[in-house]
Amino acid sequence: MDAIEVTRFSTLFNFRDVGGPLGHDGRAVRRGRLFRSDSPHRLDDADRQALGALGVRTVLDLRRPYEVERDGRIPDLDGVTWRHIHPEHAEWTDNPYRSGADLARYLADRYADMAQTGTAGLGEAIGLIADEVNAPVLVHCVAGKDRTGIVCGLTLAVLGVSDADIAADYALSTEAGEKFMAWFTSSGQQMRPGLPPLTCPEETMLLFLAELREGYGSVEGYLRHAGVTDAQLDALRDHLLD
């Protein structure tokens, strides 16, 4: 996979351009069209300017409604539209992580659960990314690893990116998670019991994608089940592949 171009922010820990890897017919995923991050509600003035310089037009917020209420949304920025799409999913505490358990298996199971309960929301999110008028898009959740990882993983799969490259991008959130946790604890906050570590084993994404295909035949098959049309899948490839 090509080197990831990173824009540095002082208030974001998991921001990156999804573009770069090769997809269908050896075409590269276009840079500057789809970004991912942790929650941008903390943006300071300098980071607002940095985000503005990237030309982001749409911010796709995947957080739960109470997370938006608790932390707030991205600050108002000229020319930027905020879209809130919440894929329904169980709380982590409904299936708490047990120390010493297989983390990749645990996370893949939680992602499979979200694919079942959050089908409509995931389909709507992919449909939003597919519409070129919304680009460039920044997609985020709280830490930018799970919900964001699923949406970006599904998108890259439709573009023909290899599972290995999708998993490698997903795993980049491990280092970001360490930075997020350092900030989180320094601010006097404590993680809720039952949450898994902010680690992203590549095996998690490999399991999730493989098992999704077992259930639906292909990632596209799952997304059609989620309400994404063939026209939207074509549009996704047209504007996100060079």
Tab-separated table of C-alpha atoms in Angstrom:
chain	number	residue	atom	x	y	z
A	1	MET	CA	0.000	0.000	0.000
A	2	ASP	CA	1.260	3.494	-0.793
A	3	ALA	CA	2.453	5.685	2.064
A	4	ILE	CA	-0.365	7.465	3.860
A	5	GLU	CA	-0.373	11.227	3.603
A	6	VAL	CA	-1.121	12.692	7.026
A	7	THR	CA	-2.308	16.175	7.874
A	8	ARG	CA	-1.276	17.021	11.428
A	9	PHE	CA	-3.843	18.366	13.847
A	10	SER	CA	-3.306	19.284	17.475
A	11	THR	CA	-6.868	18.352	18.506
A	12	LEU	CA	-7.352	15.209	16.384
A	13	PHE	CA	-5.441	11.974	16.870
A	14	ASN	CA	-6.742	9.691	14.131
A	15	PHE	CA	-7.060	11.836	11.028
A	16	ARG	CA	-5.947	10.545	7.647
A	17	ASP	CA	-6.718	10.490	3.942
A	18	VAL	CA	-8.228	7.172	2.882
A	19	GLY	CA	-6.848	7.605	-0.637
A	20	GLY	CA	-3.771	5.938	-2.066
A	21	PRO	CA	-4.221	2.147	-2.282
A	22	LEU	CA	-4.909	0.420	-5.586
A	23	GLY	CA	-8.398	-0.746	-6.469
A	24	HIS	CA	-10.158	-2.077	-9.561
A	25	ASP	CA	-8.044	-2.299	-12.729
A	26	GLY	CA	-5.007	-0.966	-10.893
A	27	ARG	CA	-6.668	2.415	-10.381
A	28	ALA	CA	-5.645	4.230	-7.209
A	29	VAL	CA	-8.165	5.504	-4.684
A	30	ARG	CA	-8.194	9.262	-5.177
A	31	ARG	CA	-6.595	11.345	-2.486
A	32	GLY	CA	-8.343	14.361	-1.061
A	33	ARG	CA	-11.843	12.891	-1.497
A	34	LEU	CA	-12.470	10.806	1.636
A	35	PHE	CA	-10.946	11.439	5.047
A	36	ARG	CA	-11.439	9.680	8.386
A	37	SER	CA	-10.853	10.807	11.962
A	38	ASP	CA	-11.869	10.774	15.569
A	39	SER	CA	-14.468	13.317	16.657
A	40	PRO	CA	-13.656	16.856	15.435
A	41	HIS	CA	-15.743	18.654	18.054
A	42	ARG	CA	-12.471	19.711	19.753
A	43	LEU	CA	-11.097	21.637	16.760
A	44	ASP	CA	-9.246	24.816	17.711
A	45	ASP	CA	-8.779	27.785	15.370
A	46	ALA	CA	-5.583	26.456	13.794
A	47	ASP	CA	-7.122	23.054	13.159
A	48	ARG	CA	-10.223	24.633	11.675
A	49	GLN	CA	-7.992	26.403	9.173
A	50	ALA	CA	-6.135	23.151	8.424
A	51	LEU	CA	-9.394	21.332	7.802
A	52	GLY	CA	-10.649	24.176	5.655
A	53	ALA	CA	-7.520	23.978	3.531
A	54	LEU	CA	-8.420	20.386	2.642
A	55	GLY	CA	-11.704	21.576	1.158
A	56	VAL	CA	-13.898	19.245	3.210
A	57	ARG	CA	-17.499	19.785	2.144
A	58	THR	CA	-19.374	17.222	4.246
A	59	VAL	CA	-18.767	15.863	7.739
A	60	LEU	CA	-20.396	12.464	8.269
A	61	ASP	CA	-20.899	11.927	12.009
A	62	LEU	CA	-21.562	8.276	12.963
A	63	ARG	CA	-21.871	8.761	16.726
A	64	ARG	CA	-24.822	7.843	18.870
A	65	PRO	CA	-27.280	10.698	19.500
A	66	TYR	CA	-26.274	10.906	23.161
A	67	GLU	CA	-22.592	11.142	22.170
A	68	VAL	CA	-23.390	14.115	19.968
A	69	GLU	CA	-25.386	15.668	22.797
A	70	ARG	CA	-22.622	14.986	25.315
A	71	ASP	CA	-19.629	16.203	23.314
A	72	GLY	CA	-21.117	18.507	20.705
A	73	ARG	CA	-20.664	18.448	16.957
A	74	ILE	CA	-17.998	19.886	14.702
A	75	PRO	CA	-17.885	23.705	14.940
A	76	ASP	CA	-19.711	25.590	12.205
A	77	LEU	CA	-17.405	26.068	9.233
A	78	ASP	CA	-18.160	27.975	6.035
A	79	GLY	CA	-19.116	25.637	3.226
A	80	VAL	CA	-19.214	22.524	5.433
A	81	THR	CA	-22.413	20.505	5.909
A	82	TRP	CA	-22.796	18.299	8.984
A	83	ARG	CA	-24.664	15.028	8.444
A	84	HIS	CA	-25.526	12.763	11.352
A	85	ILE	CA	-26.140	9.105	10.486
A	86	HIS	CA	-26.270	6.660	13.378
A	87	PRO	CA	-25.938	2.961	12.515
A	88	GLU	CA	-27.903	1.264	15.290
A	89	HIS	CA	-25.711	-0.956	17.436
A	90	ALA	CA	-25.508	-2.401	20.922
A	91	GLU	CA	-23.559	-0.736	23.696
A	92	TRP	CA	-20.141	-2.234	24.357
A	93	THR	CA	-21.318	-3.044	27.858
A	94	ASP	CA	-23.996	-5.362	26.428
A	95	ASN	CA	-21.140	-7.646	25.320
A	96	PRO	CA	-18.235	-6.532	27.534
A	97	TYR	CA	-14.671	-7.345	26.632
A	98	ARG	CA	-13.009	-9.789	29.005
A	99	SER	CA	-9.321	-9.210	29.659
A	100	GLY	CA	-7.239	-11.824	27.888
A	101	ALA	CA	-9.897	-12.689	25.310
A	102	ASP	CA	-9.050	-12.801	21.593
A	103	LEU	CA	-9.396	-9.107	20.742
A	104	ALA	CA	-9.590	-9.576	16.964
A	105	ARG	CA	-12.372	-12.156	17.327
A	106	TYR	CA	-14.223	-9.998	19.849
A	107	LEU	CA	-14.100	-6.891	17.650
A	108	ALA	CA	-15.043	-8.789	14.488
A	109	ASP	CA	-18.096	-10.159	16.294
A	110	ARG	CA	-19.118	-6.683	17.411
A	111	TYR	CA	-18.686	-5.398	13.844
A	112	ALA	CA	-20.817	-8.270	12.539
A	113	ASP	CA	-23.466	-7.333	15.093
A	114	MET	CA	-23.411	-3.737	13.840
A	115	ALA	CA	-23.733	-4.920	10.243
A	116	GLN	CA	-26.955	-6.646	11.334
A	117	THR	CA	-28.524	-3.965	13.543
A	118	GLY	CA	-27.121	-0.929	11.748
A	119	THR	CA	-27.811	-2.053	8.190
A	120	ALA	CA	-29.918	0.970	7.243
A	121	GLY	CA	-27.462	3.460	8.708
A	122	LEU	CA	-24.450	1.854	7.062
A	123	GLY	CA	-26.252	1.819	3.737
A	124	GLU	CA	-27.168	5.477	4.121
A	125	ALA	CA	-23.571	6.363	5.003
A	126	ILE	CA	-22.185	4.600	1.922
A	127	GLY	CA	-24.844	6.285	-0.207
A	128	LEU	CA	-23.774	9.685	1.084
A	129	ILE	CA	-20.117	8.976	0.254
A	130	ALA	CA	-21.159	7.749	-3.199
A	131	ASP	CA	-22.711	11.122	-4.102
A	132	GLU	CA	-19.886	13.191	-5.561
A	133	VAL	CA	-21.623	16.438	-4.642
A	134	ASN	CA	-20.799	15.703	-0.990
A	135	ALA	CA	-17.062	15.268	-1.552
A	136	PRO	CA	-14.631	15.732	-0.010
A	137	VAL	CA	-16.152	13.875	2.954
A	138	LEU	CA	-14.784	13.509	6.474
A	139	VAL	CA	-16.269	10.482	8.254
A	140	HIS	CA	-15.837	10.116	12.005
A	141	CYS	CA	-17.155	8.590	15.218
A	142	VAL	CA	-15.630	9.043	18.701
A	143	ALA	CA	-12.170	7.482	18.387
A	144	GLY	CA	-12.391	6.955	14.622
A	145	LYS	CA	-11.659	3.225	14.713
A	146	ASP	CA	-14.813	1.082	14.889
A	147	ARG	CA	-17.817	2.673	13.183
A	148	THR	CA	-15.503	4.746	11.020
A	149	GLY	CA	-13.394	1.669	10.307
A	150	ILE	CA	-16.436	-0.276	9.148
A	151	VAL	CA	-17.694	2.471	6.827
A	152	CYS	CA	-14.241	3.064	5.343
A	153	GLY	CA	-13.606	-0.672	5.054
A	154	LEU	CA	-16.849	-1.227	3.160
A	155	THR	CA	-16.109	1.729	0.888
A	156	LEU	CA	-12.606	0.533	0.065
A	157	ALA	CA	-13.877	-2.994	-0.584
A	158	VAL	CA	-16.356	-1.669	-3.159
A	159	LEU	CA	-13.465	0.180	-4.805
A	160	GLY	CA	-11.621	-3.114	-5.207
A	161	VAL	CA	-8.928	-2.475	-2.605
A	162	SER	CA	-7.420	-5.695	-1.273
A	163	ASP	CA	-8.447	-6.910	2.152
A	164	ALA	CA	-4.788	-6.717	3.194
A	165	ASP	CA	-4.621	-3.013	2.351
A	166	ILE	CA	-7.979	-2.323	4.012
A	167	ALA	CA	-6.775	-4.102	7.144
A	168	ALA	CA	-3.484	-2.174	7.078
A	169	ASP	CA	-5.361	1.130	6.990
A	170	TYR	CA	-7.601	-0.043	9.833
A	171	ALA	CA	-4.561	-0.992	11.929
A	172	LEU	CA	-3.187	2.556	11.705
A	173	SER	CA	-5.780	3.496	14.324
A	174	THR	CA	-3.808	1.580	16.979
A	175	GLU	CA	-1.125	4.269	17.316
A	176	ALA	CA	-3.820	6.946	17.177
A	177	GLY	CA	-5.672	5.121	19.958
A	178	GLU	CA	-2.636	5.405	22.188
A	179	LYS	CA	-2.547	9.164	21.622
A	180	PHE	CA	-6.292	9.400	22.206
A	181	MET	CA	-5.994	7.522	25.491
A	182	ALA	CA	-3.131	9.737	26.654
A	183	TRP	CA	-5.295	12.807	26.039
A	184	PHE	CA	-8.371	11.142	27.547
A	185	THR	CA	-6.690	10.211	30.812
A	186	SER	CA	-4.848	13.538	31.079
A	187	SER	CA	-8.222	15.280	30.941
A	188	GLY	CA	-9.315	13.381	34.066
A	189	GLN	CA	-11.734	11.048	32.282
A	190	GLN	CA	-12.018	7.305	32.848
A	191	MET	CA	-12.960	4.556	30.411
A	192	ARG	CA	-16.175	2.702	31.164
A	193	PRO	CA	-15.809	-0.908	32.325
A	194	GLY	CA	-16.143	-3.541	29.612
A	195	LEU	CA	-14.634	-1.491	26.798
A	196	PRO	CA	-11.919	-3.159	24.715
A	197	PRO	CA	-8.467	-1.602	24.377
A	198	LEU	CA	-8.116	0.969	21.581
A	199	THR	CA	-6.122	-1.505	19.517
A	200	CYS	CA	-6.946	-2.461	15.934
A	201	PRO	CA	-5.517	-5.865	14.949
A	202	GLU	CA	-5.483	-6.340	11.185
A	203	GLU	CA	-7.114	-9.733	11.746
A	204	THR	CA	-10.273	-7.969	12.931
A	205	MET	CA	-10.956	-6.405	9.547
A	206	LEU	CA	-9.920	-9.536	7.674
A	207	LEU	CA	-12.407	-11.594	9.692
A	208	PHE	CA	-15.178	-9.029	9.327
A	209	LEU	CA	-14.895	-8.763	5.544
A	210	ALA	CA	-14.492	-12.503	4.987
A	211	GLU	CA	-17.485	-13.366	7.138
A	212	LEU	CA	-19.614	-10.622	5.598
A	213	ARG	CA	-18.950	-12.180	2.194
A	214	GLU	CA	-19.858	-15.605	3.556
A	215	GLY	CA	-23.233	-14.225	4.600
A	216	TYR	CA	-24.045	-12.059	1.591
A	217	GLY	CA	-21.880	-13.341	-1.246
A	218	SER	CA	-19.930	-10.098	-1.526
A	219	VAL	CA	-19.570	-6.720	0.126
A	220	GLU	CA	-21.682	-5.315	-2.690
A	221	GLY	CA	-24.305	-7.933	-1.894
A	222	TYR	CA	-24.435	-6.755	1.700
A	223	LEU	CA	-24.697	-3.118	0.639
A	224	ARG	CA	-27.518	-3.891	-1.791
A	225	HIS	CA	-29.247	-5.562	1.160
A	226	ALA	CA	-28.636	-2.294	3.053
A	227	GLY	CA	-30.396	-0.281	0.347
A	228	VAL	CA	-27.421	0.889	-1.700
A	229	THR	CA	-28.264	0.840	-5.413
A	230	ASP	CA	-26.077	-0.363	-8.261
A	231	ALA	CA	-26.035	3.224	-9.519
A	232	GLN	CA	-24.614	4.364	-6.186
A	233	LEU	CA	-21.978	1.621	-6.247
A	234	ASP	CA	-20.978	2.721	-9.749
A	235	ALA	CA	-20.877	6.363	-8.645
A	236	LEU	CA	-18.652	5.453	-5.723
A	237	ARG	CA	-16.124	3.872	-8.088
A	238	ASP	CA	-16.402	6.668	-10.640
A	239	HIS	CA	-15.478	9.513	-8.329
A	240	LEU	CA	-13.193	7.767	-5.850
A	241	LEU	CA	-10.944	5.924	-8.292
A	242	ASP	CA	-8.392	7.710	-10.468
